């Protein structure tokens, strides 16, 4: 027995005795009804003392051993009695380190925080959710993580054995099948009934979550299993921690793809969730340079250096229109790259040539379910290669080099100077567009983005979330950690907590994490500001405060125009003013340094510099910038 567990036991004995004494007198004085007493800690303390029951080595201690064995460093959670024993074991037995308990004010934020963390850390975080209600709160964020193919290790509290449940609330919060509401958008779940079963299922869950395509998983940590003593610990075997190796596409098909690409006159590479690391970006550059093929980075992940002459993300429409061969790399919506449906007229238009040849390296078909429509529209592909994009790149690069004749080589190198000119033209146009309305008040989004870049450009930086497109188009970015992509499912309420999670992962790497969050988006999860302050997570937040759900405002305007009505009332239900939200005060009330609202563009740079100084001393900071549109 370790010293820690002995200390904890003595503490528990003392705590139970004094709690019983105190609670006894309180119950006598207030005549608290029995159900209410059962809700709080009162009855728990009283019960333990009355029965004289002490548990030195609860099942939840072993559960902590299992979680530690996976290397999970944090558990983000809003507390709930269904996992009280596990929470207690994490803190007292585990020393609240690896995993450390992170206090969240909403389960949706716990999951979104884990989502952002996983993208920045390259490994999953744990979350705990309290029975039915906790999981119901968590669901939308789980859907976002699922759509984004990001791993989250979820633990749910539940008491499966009806014979042991306390009457009242515990029944409302217990469920026969906790994972049911999530099963359409999780990769796997289990409800272990023994500690050995728990150990094996957690290891399996971790492996499944991190096997590409990655995704969220759920393990129920049964409350009775956690609270009861461990029986026969010697018989428990901790399974070995193993991870699977991403699959490379079929060699013959890769050779075929290389031949098509080498022979193409106007090849284009479109990458979405292609890269997992800097190694992936390096390979992407190698492939693009070998072919002199322009690259469109859709941005599900950071796939290509934005300052490379072959990076042509903003020119996607024109490139797709001209292309004879397109290589898609883990693209979530292949159909949408070649076709469009106009809004609001719903008219179909093809964007590409009719005879364009399409190659798709993707594992998309291996992770799809029937109900939710994240699979996007069916796209017939000429050469669909079932494989992981990053793992297949080395073989594809070799195949491209082998397939190249001297004629091909001349042809391909002849494209370079034209492509360099096009890149320069595209960047000049982007800069000109971004500088429009430079001095207007409220601030233009181009000005906000450019000023933020100037503030952080001398540091290693990461844009965890952004409601503005400009950053990707304007900022020179070469590192995998620079841009983390979007929410996946576009469910609002992601930005605040996801940025906090990413900032936590970046905290010890010397990377300055920034976020540009919509005012509407932040209001879904303002409690994430408190979590950042409480856990001293350095994050530079800009609120892109257009005092509206602006996207929805534009939809309403579009509908009014379609119905031949004036647009003057489109702000009803879509604006967030009268009263205006004071985001600086909101943040300050939760211990976050903040300034704003700033509407004058000249005020942005000094405020961001002050905010950066706060972030560099290890704390979060928020600047509320009143800005135009989207
Ligand atoms: C959970 C959820 N509810 C509603 C929507 C619809 N929606 C899409 S964008 C948006 C506006 C978000 O406002 P804000 O973050 O301020 O961004 P803005 O459009 O103003 O740039 C809303 C409500 C959604 N995507 N998710
Ligand atoms: Mg807004």
XYZ file of C-alpha atoms and ligand atoms in Angstrom:
657
model
C 0.000 0.000 0.000
C 1.412 3.384 -0.914
C 1.779 6.227 1.548
C -0.716 8.227 -0.483
C -3.463 5.658 -0.227
C -2.862 5.340 3.542
C -3.147 9.121 4.003
C -6.270 9.154 1.970
C -7.838 6.416 3.993
C -7.154 8.165 7.301
C -8.559 11.330 5.797
C -11.697 9.513 4.726
C -12.243 8.024 8.163
C -11.942 11.427 9.821
C -14.071 13.131 7.212
C -16.865 10.584 7.482
C -17.004 10.827 11.278
C -17.092 14.634 11.406
C -19.535 14.833 8.467
C -21.864 12.435 10.252
C -21.808 14.516 13.421
C -22.425 17.777 11.581
C -25.104 16.368 9.302
C -26.952 14.716 12.152
C -27.463 18.053 13.854
C -28.427 19.763 10.562
C -31.088 17.176 9.765
C -32.502 17.499 13.264
C -32.627 21.294 12.978
C -34.089 21.636 9.494
C -36.093 18.439 9.227
C -34.789 17.979 5.650
C -36.971 15.532 3.690
C -35.272 12.194 2.924
C -35.038 12.594 -0.881
C -33.336 15.946 -0.593
C -30.911 14.535 1.921
C -30.094 11.741 -0.490
C -29.207 14.286 -3.179
C -26.339 15.954 -1.347
C -23.218 14.708 0.344
C -25.143 14.511 3.610
C -26.672 11.097 3.238
C -23.476 9.711 1.741
C -21.443 10.698 4.806
C -24.140 9.614 7.192
C -24.542 6.268 5.463
C -20.849 5.452 5.466
C -20.479 6.321 9.121
C -23.687 4.582 10.177
C -22.639 1.358 8.536
C -19.077 1.809 9.698
C -18.101 0.945 6.118
C -14.684 2.005 4.845
C -13.291 1.102 1.499
C -9.539 1.284 1.288
C -9.127 0.306 -2.338
C -12.236 1.115 -4.369
C -12.709 -0.072 -7.949
C -12.283 3.502 -9.096
C -8.635 3.443 -7.951
C -8.048 0.675 -10.451
C -9.997 2.611 -13.069
C -7.507 5.439 -12.531
C -4.628 2.978 -13.016
C -6.189 2.031 -16.349
C -6.664 5.638 -17.441
C -3.077 6.421 -16.449
C -1.877 3.465 -18.520
C -3.330 5.092 -21.653
C -1.348 8.291 -21.081
C -4.458 10.503 -20.954
C -3.296 13.708 -19.267
C -6.558 15.521 -18.618
C -10.189 14.774 -17.877
C -12.511 17.665 -18.646
C -15.732 17.417 -16.722
C -18.681 18.940 -14.987
C -19.070 17.009 -11.711
C -21.806 14.439 -11.168
C -22.522 11.884 -8.434
C -22.672 8.997 -10.914
C -18.863 9.200 -11.164
C -18.124 10.640 -7.722
C -15.904 7.701 -6.778
C -13.895 7.963 -9.993
C -13.477 11.706 -9.531
C -12.367 11.150 -5.934
C -9.860 8.507 -7.048
C -8.457 10.776 -9.767
C -7.843 13.464 -7.171
C -6.753 11.545 -4.058
C -5.357 8.303 -5.407
C -4.023 9.610 -8.702
C -2.742 12.860 -7.188
C -4.767 14.827 -9.769
C -1.940 14.450 -12.280
C -2.097 12.601 -15.572
C -5.024 12.716 -15.560
C -5.778 16.095 -14.056
C -9.411 17.071 -13.515
C -10.398 20.186 -15.501
C -13.546 21.877 -14.280
C -15.998 22.634 -17.073
C -19.276 24.481 -16.730
C -21.115 22.417 -19.355
C -20.622 18.938 -20.817
C -20.760 20.302 -24.349
C -17.774 22.449 -23.432
C -15.935 19.450 -21.960
C -16.184 17.644 -25.290
C -15.396 20.714 -27.425
C -12.386 21.347 -25.208
C -11.228 17.767 -25.765
C -11.830 18.259 -29.501
C -9.573 21.323 -29.699
C -7.008 19.669 -27.438
C -6.785 16.540 -29.596
C -6.123 18.577 -32.722
C -3.303 20.495 -31.060
C -1.876 17.671 -28.948
C -2.210 14.891 -31.520
C -3.751 12.645 -28.857
C -7.096 12.411 -27.086
C -8.202 13.952 -23.820
C -10.734 12.309 -21.527
C -14.085 13.735 -20.526
C -16.557 12.535 -17.907
C -20.298 13.036 -18.220
C -22.963 12.496 -15.594
C -25.450 9.808 -16.659
C -28.398 10.701 -18.859
C -28.294 14.477 -18.424
C -24.551 14.866 -18.814
C -24.540 12.826 -22.001
C -27.543 14.717 -23.351
C -25.615 17.957 -22.849
C -22.494 16.516 -24.465
C -24.121 15.270 -27.658
C -23.733 18.151 -30.126
C -20.068 18.535 -29.355
C -19.632 14.784 -29.829
C -21.281 15.174 -33.231
C -18.800 17.924 -34.138
C -15.866 15.707 -33.142
C -17.334 12.813 -35.110
C -17.788 14.934 -38.246
C -14.238 16.228 -37.841
C -12.848 12.694 -37.307
C -11.223 13.679 -34.012
C -10.749 11.255 -31.095
C -12.338 11.953 -27.698
C -12.233 9.470 -24.794
C -15.555 9.780 -23.011
C -16.428 8.233 -19.675
C -20.031 8.221 -18.492
C -21.206 7.726 -14.939
C -24.176 5.372 -14.464
C -25.562 2.868 -11.970
C -26.724 -0.122 -13.954
C -27.912 -2.233 -11.010
C -31.445 -1.048 -10.185
C -31.254 -2.801 -6.827
C -28.558 -0.419 -5.615
C -29.863 2.893 -6.971
C -30.925 5.523 -4.472
C -34.531 6.566 -4.971
C -35.334 9.827 -6.707
C -32.867 11.735 -8.849
C -30.484 8.819 -9.270
C -33.157 6.997 -11.267
C -33.666 9.999 -13.532
C -29.950 10.087 -14.192
C -29.458 6.362 -14.770
C -29.954 4.637 -18.077
C -30.072 1.106 -19.387
C -28.005 1.942 -22.474
C -26.015 5.164 -21.896
C -24.419 5.250 -25.336
C -27.682 4.961 -27.280
C -28.112 8.691 -27.934
C -24.521 8.913 -29.194
C -24.206 5.660 -31.093
C -24.901 7.197 -34.493
C -21.875 9.429 -34.130
C -19.363 7.540 -32.038
C -16.954 4.859 -33.223
C -17.491 2.476 -30.330
C -18.914 2.165 -26.826
C -19.107 -0.331 -24.005
C -20.580 -0.670 -20.546
C -18.110 -2.883 -18.623
C -19.430 -5.003 -15.747
C -16.090 -5.902 -14.143
C -12.789 -4.130 -13.619
C -11.005 -6.489 -15.992
C -13.705 -5.747 -18.549
C -13.202 -1.995 -17.884
C -9.437 -2.244 -18.427
C -9.792 -4.111 -21.701
C -12.572 -1.872 -22.997
C -10.701 1.328 -22.212
C -7.639 0.056 -24.073
C -9.797 -1.070 -26.983
C -11.669 2.246 -26.985
C -8.422 4.246 -27.074
C -7.117 2.126 -29.931
C -10.340 2.463 -31.908
C -10.582 6.223 -31.265
C -7.062 6.824 -32.551
C -7.200 4.444 -35.505
C -7.742 6.473 -38.676
C -10.346 7.750 -39.429
C -10.389 8.770 -35.785
C -13.470 9.531 -33.714
C -15.081 9.771 -30.286
C -15.717 6.679 -28.123
C -17.644 6.147 -24.896
C -16.975 3.846 -21.945
C -19.365 3.715 -19.033
C -17.627 3.727 -15.682
C -20.321 1.968 -13.673
C -20.875 3.686 -10.327
C -21.162 0.467 -8.300
C -18.050 -0.965 -9.900
C -16.246 2.248 -9.003
C -17.497 2.491 -5.417
C -17.208 -1.157 -4.381
C -13.856 -2.537 -3.187
C -11.646 -4.330 -5.672
C -12.017 -8.100 -5.372
C -9.002 -10.247 -5.929
C -6.743 -7.553 -7.359
C -3.981 -10.072 -8.087
C -6.139 -11.560 -10.826
C -6.469 -8.239 -12.677
C -4.242 -7.904 -15.734
C -3.534 -4.498 -17.236
C -3.717 -4.920 -21.013
C -0.803 -3.643 -23.063
C -1.325 -0.263 -24.665
C -1.161 -0.558 -28.447
C -1.929 1.734 -31.377
C -2.622 0.730 -34.956
C -0.587 1.761 -37.968
C -2.433 3.762 -40.645
C -3.010 1.801 -43.862
C -1.297 2.685 -47.125
C -3.380 2.513 -50.311
C -3.011 -0.430 -52.680
C 0.319 -0.310 -54.537
C -1.156 -1.077 -57.971
C -3.760 1.655 -57.589
C -1.094 4.109 -56.412
C 0.951 3.360 -59.555
C -2.155 3.971 -61.659
C -2.768 7.290 -59.882
C 0.837 8.351 -60.469
C 0.512 7.643 -64.215
C -2.624 9.786 -64.469
C -1.012 12.657 -62.545
C 2.235 12.612 -64.494
C 0.423 12.631 -67.845
C -1.977 15.437 -66.856
C -1.735 18.913 -68.375
C -3.551 20.636 -65.520
C -3.372 18.450 -62.428
C -4.747 19.809 -59.148
C -4.335 18.445 -55.616
C -7.179 19.073 -53.159
C -6.400 18.267 -49.507
C -8.781 18.382 -46.561
C -8.092 16.085 -43.597
C -4.970 14.756 -45.273
C -2.188 15.582 -42.785
C -1.659 14.618 -39.174
C 1.777 16.106 -38.604
C 4.616 18.184 -40.029
C 5.806 15.048 -41.800
C 2.569 15.098 -43.794
C 3.114 18.709 -44.886
C 6.662 17.860 -45.945
C 5.377 14.994 -48.101
C 2.653 17.185 -49.575
C 5.286 19.700 -50.697
C 7.386 16.892 -52.177
C 4.448 15.567 -54.187
C 3.273 18.994 -55.378
C 6.792 19.996 -56.421
C 7.410 16.701 -58.228
C 4.291 17.393 -60.324
C 4.261 21.190 -60.263
C 0.631 20.779 -59.353
C -1.244 23.569 -57.568
C -2.660 22.613 -54.172
C -6.021 23.648 -52.776
C -6.036 23.275 -49.000
C -9.662 23.074 -47.884
C -8.376 23.335 -44.331
C -9.875 20.472 -42.333
C -6.241 20.195 -41.230
C -3.151 22.263 -42.025
C -1.961 20.563 -45.219
C 0.314 22.906 -47.132
C 2.490 25.985 -46.505
C 0.419 29.021 -47.445
C 3.481 30.885 -48.728
C 4.522 28.145 -51.153
C 4.014 29.132 -54.785
C 1.915 26.009 -55.357
C -0.550 26.885 -52.584
C -3.633 28.107 -54.416
C -6.487 27.633 -51.978
C -8.239 30.875 -52.888
C -8.189 29.975 -56.588
C -10.084 26.699 -56.147
C -12.989 27.427 -58.507
C -10.765 28.401 -61.430
C -8.372 25.509 -60.922
C -11.134 22.896 -60.700
C -12.705 24.372 -63.831
C -9.487 23.891 -65.806
C -8.288 20.605 -64.315
C -7.962 17.391 -66.319
C -6.858 15.283 -63.320
C -7.728 16.018 -59.680
C -6.184 14.200 -56.744
C -8.394 14.413 -53.660
C -6.765 13.665 -50.317
C -9.213 12.775 -47.539
C -11.779 15.289 -48.747
C -14.942 15.307 -46.623
C -17.170 16.593 -49.439
C -15.847 15.372 -52.811
C -19.057 16.144 -54.734
C -19.026 19.728 -53.536
C -15.627 20.320 -55.138
C -16.959 19.636 -58.635
C -20.591 20.670 -58.421
C -22.693 23.349 -56.858
C -26.307 24.071 -56.037
C -27.137 27.754 -56.020
C -28.798 29.413 -53.065
C -31.691 30.162 -52.833
C -32.676 29.024 -56.360
C -31.350 25.435 -55.877
C -30.036 25.362 -59.440
C -27.419 22.734 -60.210
C -24.160 23.691 -61.911
C -21.110 21.635 -62.732
C -17.837 23.383 -61.875
C -15.425 21.034 -63.608
C -14.920 19.688 -67.104
C -17.159 16.704 -67.839
C -14.191 14.406 -68.534
C -12.042 15.328 -65.556
C -10.391 12.265 -64.000
C -10.721 12.085 -60.235
C -8.546 10.116 -57.819
C -9.498 10.028 -54.143
C -7.249 8.643 -51.432
C -9.539 8.349 -48.445
C -10.732 6.145 -45.624
C -14.103 7.879 -45.730
C -16.023 4.741 -46.675
C -14.696 2.862 -43.657
C -16.408 5.168 -41.175
C -19.934 5.947 -42.124
C -23.315 5.305 -40.582
C -26.778 5.599 -42.046
C -28.677 8.250 -40.162
C -26.633 11.438 -39.892
C -25.675 12.787 -43.300
C -22.051 13.738 -42.706
C -21.048 11.374 -45.534
C -22.024 14.143 -48.009
C -23.362 13.569 -51.518
C -22.262 10.471 -53.430
C -19.456 11.214 -55.852
C -18.450 8.660 -58.466
C -14.635 8.690 -58.515
C -12.504 7.217 -61.328
C -9.845 5.867 -59.005
C -11.031 5.543 -55.404
C -8.102 4.379 -53.266
C -9.022 3.087 -49.847
C -6.123 4.218 -47.702
C -4.788 6.856 -45.366
C -3.651 9.916 -47.307
C -0.564 10.755 -45.245
C 0.562 7.116 -45.066
C 0.127 6.747 -48.837
C 2.041 9.891 -49.832
C 5.569 8.373 -49.728
C 4.533 5.540 -52.071
C 2.734 7.978 -54.359
C 5.770 10.279 -54.536
C 7.999 7.327 -55.464
C 5.484 6.157 -58.059
C 5.271 9.642 -59.578
C 9.058 9.835 -59.869
C 9.245 6.378 -61.463
C 6.406 7.084 -63.895
C 8.043 10.248 -65.253
C 9.528 10.169 -68.751
C 11.953 12.876 -69.890
C 9.114 14.401 -71.913
C 6.932 14.553 -68.830
C 9.778 16.182 -66.922
C 10.142 18.958 -69.491
C 6.418 19.505 -69.567
C 6.125 19.621 -65.781
C 9.063 21.949 -65.146
C 7.763 24.213 -67.933
C 4.679 24.936 -65.781
C 6.625 26.421 -62.864
C 7.094 30.029 -63.941
C 3.459 30.440 -64.943
C 2.358 28.946 -61.610
C 4.642 31.338 -59.707
C 3.076 34.308 -61.489
C -0.440 33.037 -60.789
C 0.405 32.610 -57.114
C 1.694 36.164 -56.883
C -1.400 37.501 -58.657
C -3.672 35.583 -56.290
C -1.859 36.848 -53.185
C -1.868 40.445 -54.450
C -5.621 40.214 -55.029
C -6.176 38.756 -51.542
C -4.171 41.572 -49.932
C -6.068 44.184 -51.943
C -9.406 42.676 -50.889
C -8.350 42.485 -47.255
C -7.323 46.130 -47.195
C -10.731 47.360 -48.357
C -12.351 49.444 -45.647
C -9.040 49.497 -43.722
C -9.970 52.612 -41.755
C -13.700 52.115 -41.333
C -15.369 51.795 -37.976
C -16.599 49.250 -36.884
C -13.394 47.484 -37.884
C -13.122 45.490 -41.097
C -12.372 41.793 -40.716
C -9.310 42.160 -42.968
C -7.857 44.761 -40.618
C -8.544 42.632 -37.535
C -6.857 39.618 -39.101
C -3.806 41.548 -40.332
C -3.337 43.292 -36.977
C -3.537 40.020 -35.092
C -0.856 38.556 -37.335
C 1.446 41.530 -36.743
C 0.988 41.081 -33.008
C 2.023 37.424 -32.887
C 4.247 36.960 -35.948
C 7.491 36.848 -33.944
C 6.233 33.949 -31.840
C 5.355 30.382 -32.666
C 1.603 30.727 -33.165
C -1.535 28.644 -33.520
C -4.967 29.774 -34.688
C -7.149 27.375 -32.743
C -10.451 28.613 -34.165
C -11.417 31.481 -36.407
C -14.669 32.897 -37.677
C -12.710 34.781 -40.367
C -11.293 33.351 -43.589
C -8.587 35.985 -43.951
C -5.979 34.382 -41.697
C -5.530 31.357 -43.924
C -5.304 33.483 -47.036
C -3.150 36.295 -45.681
C -0.757 34.800 -43.151
C 2.424 32.949 -44.101
C 1.994 29.574 -42.400
C 4.409 26.684 -42.670
C 3.886 24.609 -39.511
C 1.342 21.910 -38.806
C 0.349 23.576 -35.542
C -0.468 26.925 -37.230
C -4.077 26.204 -38.199
C -6.303 23.611 -36.554
C -9.276 23.787 -38.932
C -12.946 24.062 -38.044
C -15.512 22.357 -35.851
C -16.356 19.545 -38.263
C -20.126 19.592 -37.917
C -20.552 23.394 -37.778
C -22.489 23.052 -34.523
C -22.156 26.395 -32.743
C -20.620 26.553 -29.284
C -17.353 25.018 -30.427
C -15.075 28.060 -30.601
C -14.733 29.048 -26.948
C -14.019 25.662 -25.373
C -12.110 24.230 -28.363
C -9.690 27.152 -28.252
C -9.180 26.626 -24.522
C -8.433 22.938 -25.138
C -5.972 23.745 -27.918
C -4.276 26.388 -25.768
C -3.854 23.836 -22.991
C -2.118 21.455 -25.396
C 0.114 24.275 -26.656
C 0.871 25.663 -23.184
C 4.094 23.785 -22.616
C 5.275 23.955 -26.214
C 5.866 27.699 -26.232
C 3.178 28.188 -28.855
C 0.962 31.273 -28.542
C -2.631 30.182 -29.146
C -5.122 32.659 -30.562
C -8.786 32.460 -31.456
C -11.238 34.657 -33.287
C -14.652 33.772 -31.957
C -18.040 34.892 -33.156
C -20.110 36.763 -30.569
C -22.957 34.340 -31.179
C -20.692 31.309 -30.912
C -19.098 32.438 -27.654
C -22.491 32.996 -26.034
C -23.247 29.263 -26.276
C -20.344 28.479 -23.977
C -19.150 31.579 -22.103
C -18.271 29.370 -19.132
C -15.203 28.227 -21.074
C -13.691 31.622 -20.156
C -13.872 30.701 -16.485
C -12.250 27.307 -17.163
C -9.368 29.091 -18.929
C -8.911 31.496 -16.005
C -9.260 28.821 -13.330
C -6.699 26.505 -14.898
C -4.379 29.321 -16.021
C -4.555 28.463 -19.690
C -2.885 31.159 -21.815
C -5.067 32.026 -24.805
C -5.464 35.235 -26.758
C -9.141 35.526 -27.676
C -10.641 38.049 -30.047
C -14.400 38.336 -30.058
C -15.453 39.083 -33.616
C -18.365 41.087 -32.358
C -20.713 41.935 -35.206
C -23.584 42.008 -32.702
C -25.416 39.425 -34.732
C -25.818 35.863 -35.786
C -24.694 37.439 -38.984
C -24.807 34.369 -41.165
C -28.423 33.871 -40.179
C -29.157 37.554 -40.724
C -27.921 37.133 -44.288
C -30.151 34.072 -44.726
C -33.158 36.068 -43.606
C -32.267 38.891 -45.969
C -31.987 36.355 -48.764
C -35.419 34.927 -47.969
C -37.002 38.371 -47.785
C -35.557 39.173 -51.177
C -36.765 35.827 -52.590
C -40.249 36.528 -51.270
C -40.083 40.023 -52.725
C -40.256 41.757 -49.333
C -38.255 44.581 -47.817
C -35.246 43.489 -45.763
C -35.764 45.971 -42.952
C -36.952 43.404 -40.417
C -34.377 40.703 -41.080
C -32.662 41.633 -37.810
C -35.509 40.166 -35.776
C -34.175 37.024 -34.165
C -30.782 37.376 -35.819
C -29.140 40.384 -34.162
C -27.528 40.368 -30.717
C -27.997 43.970 -29.635
C -30.315 46.038 -27.488
C -28.682 45.504 -25.095
C -25.200 45.048 -26.522
C -23.209 42.342 -24.781
C -20.161 43.706 -22.992
C -17.752 40.821 -23.585
C -14.932 42.468 -21.660
C -17.096 42.650 -18.550
C -18.306 39.101 -19.123
C -14.702 37.879 -19.268
C -13.549 40.022 -16.331
C -16.376 38.654 -14.192
C -14.780 35.229 -14.614
C -11.225 36.333 -13.914
C -10.091 36.796 -17.519
C -8.105 39.924 -18.435
C -10.126 41.765 -21.055
C -10.515 44.979 -23.034
C -13.212 46.370 -25.277
C -15.488 46.981 -26.975
C -13.109 48.431 -29.580
C -14.719 49.818 -32.720
C -11.941 52.176 -33.874
C -9.393 50.282 -35.997
C -6.450 52.194 -34.506
C -7.339 50.785 -31.109
C -6.842 47.156 -32.125
C -3.037 46.910 -32.250
C -2.315 48.417 -28.794
C -5.053 46.315 -27.169
C -3.730 43.122 -28.774
C -0.179 43.922 -27.595
C -1.410 44.317 -24.027
C -3.367 41.088 -24.354
C -0.298 39.249 -25.654
C 1.701 40.382 -22.621
C -0.971 38.823 -20.378
C -0.901 35.594 -22.386
C 2.876 35.471 -22.125
C 2.647 35.511 -18.371
C 0.481 32.418 -18.588
C -3.088 33.684 -18.455
C -6.011 34.060 -20.868
C -6.900 37.438 -22.357
C -9.857 38.632 -24.388
C -10.268 41.620 -26.690
C -13.793 42.500 -27.800
C -13.598 44.021 -31.293
C -16.726 45.444 -32.818
C -16.319 44.384 -36.422
C -18.137 44.294 -39.719
C -20.148 41.407 -41.159
C -18.392 38.108 -41.576
C -26.140 24.665 -32.481
C -26.368 25.540 -33.653
N -27.436 26.345 -33.680
C -27.656 27.165 -34.724
C -26.806 27.162 -35.794
C -27.072 28.056 -36.992
N -25.999 29.066 -37.123
C -25.044 28.973 -38.058
S -24.004 30.254 -38.047
C -24.830 30.989 -36.791
C -24.415 32.346 -36.320
C -23.298 32.322 -35.363
O -23.077 33.621 -34.916
P -21.634 34.193 -34.736
O -20.785 33.208 -34.042
O -21.759 35.527 -34.117
O -21.058 34.291 -36.218
P -21.456 35.333 -37.367
O -22.409 34.641 -38.279
O -22.057 36.545 -36.743
O -20.154 35.648 -38.035
C -25.898 30.210 -36.373
C -26.806 30.571 -35.271
C -25.713 26.276 -35.753
N -24.843 26.171 -36.751
N -25.498 25.510 -34.653
Mg -21.715 37.377 -34.863
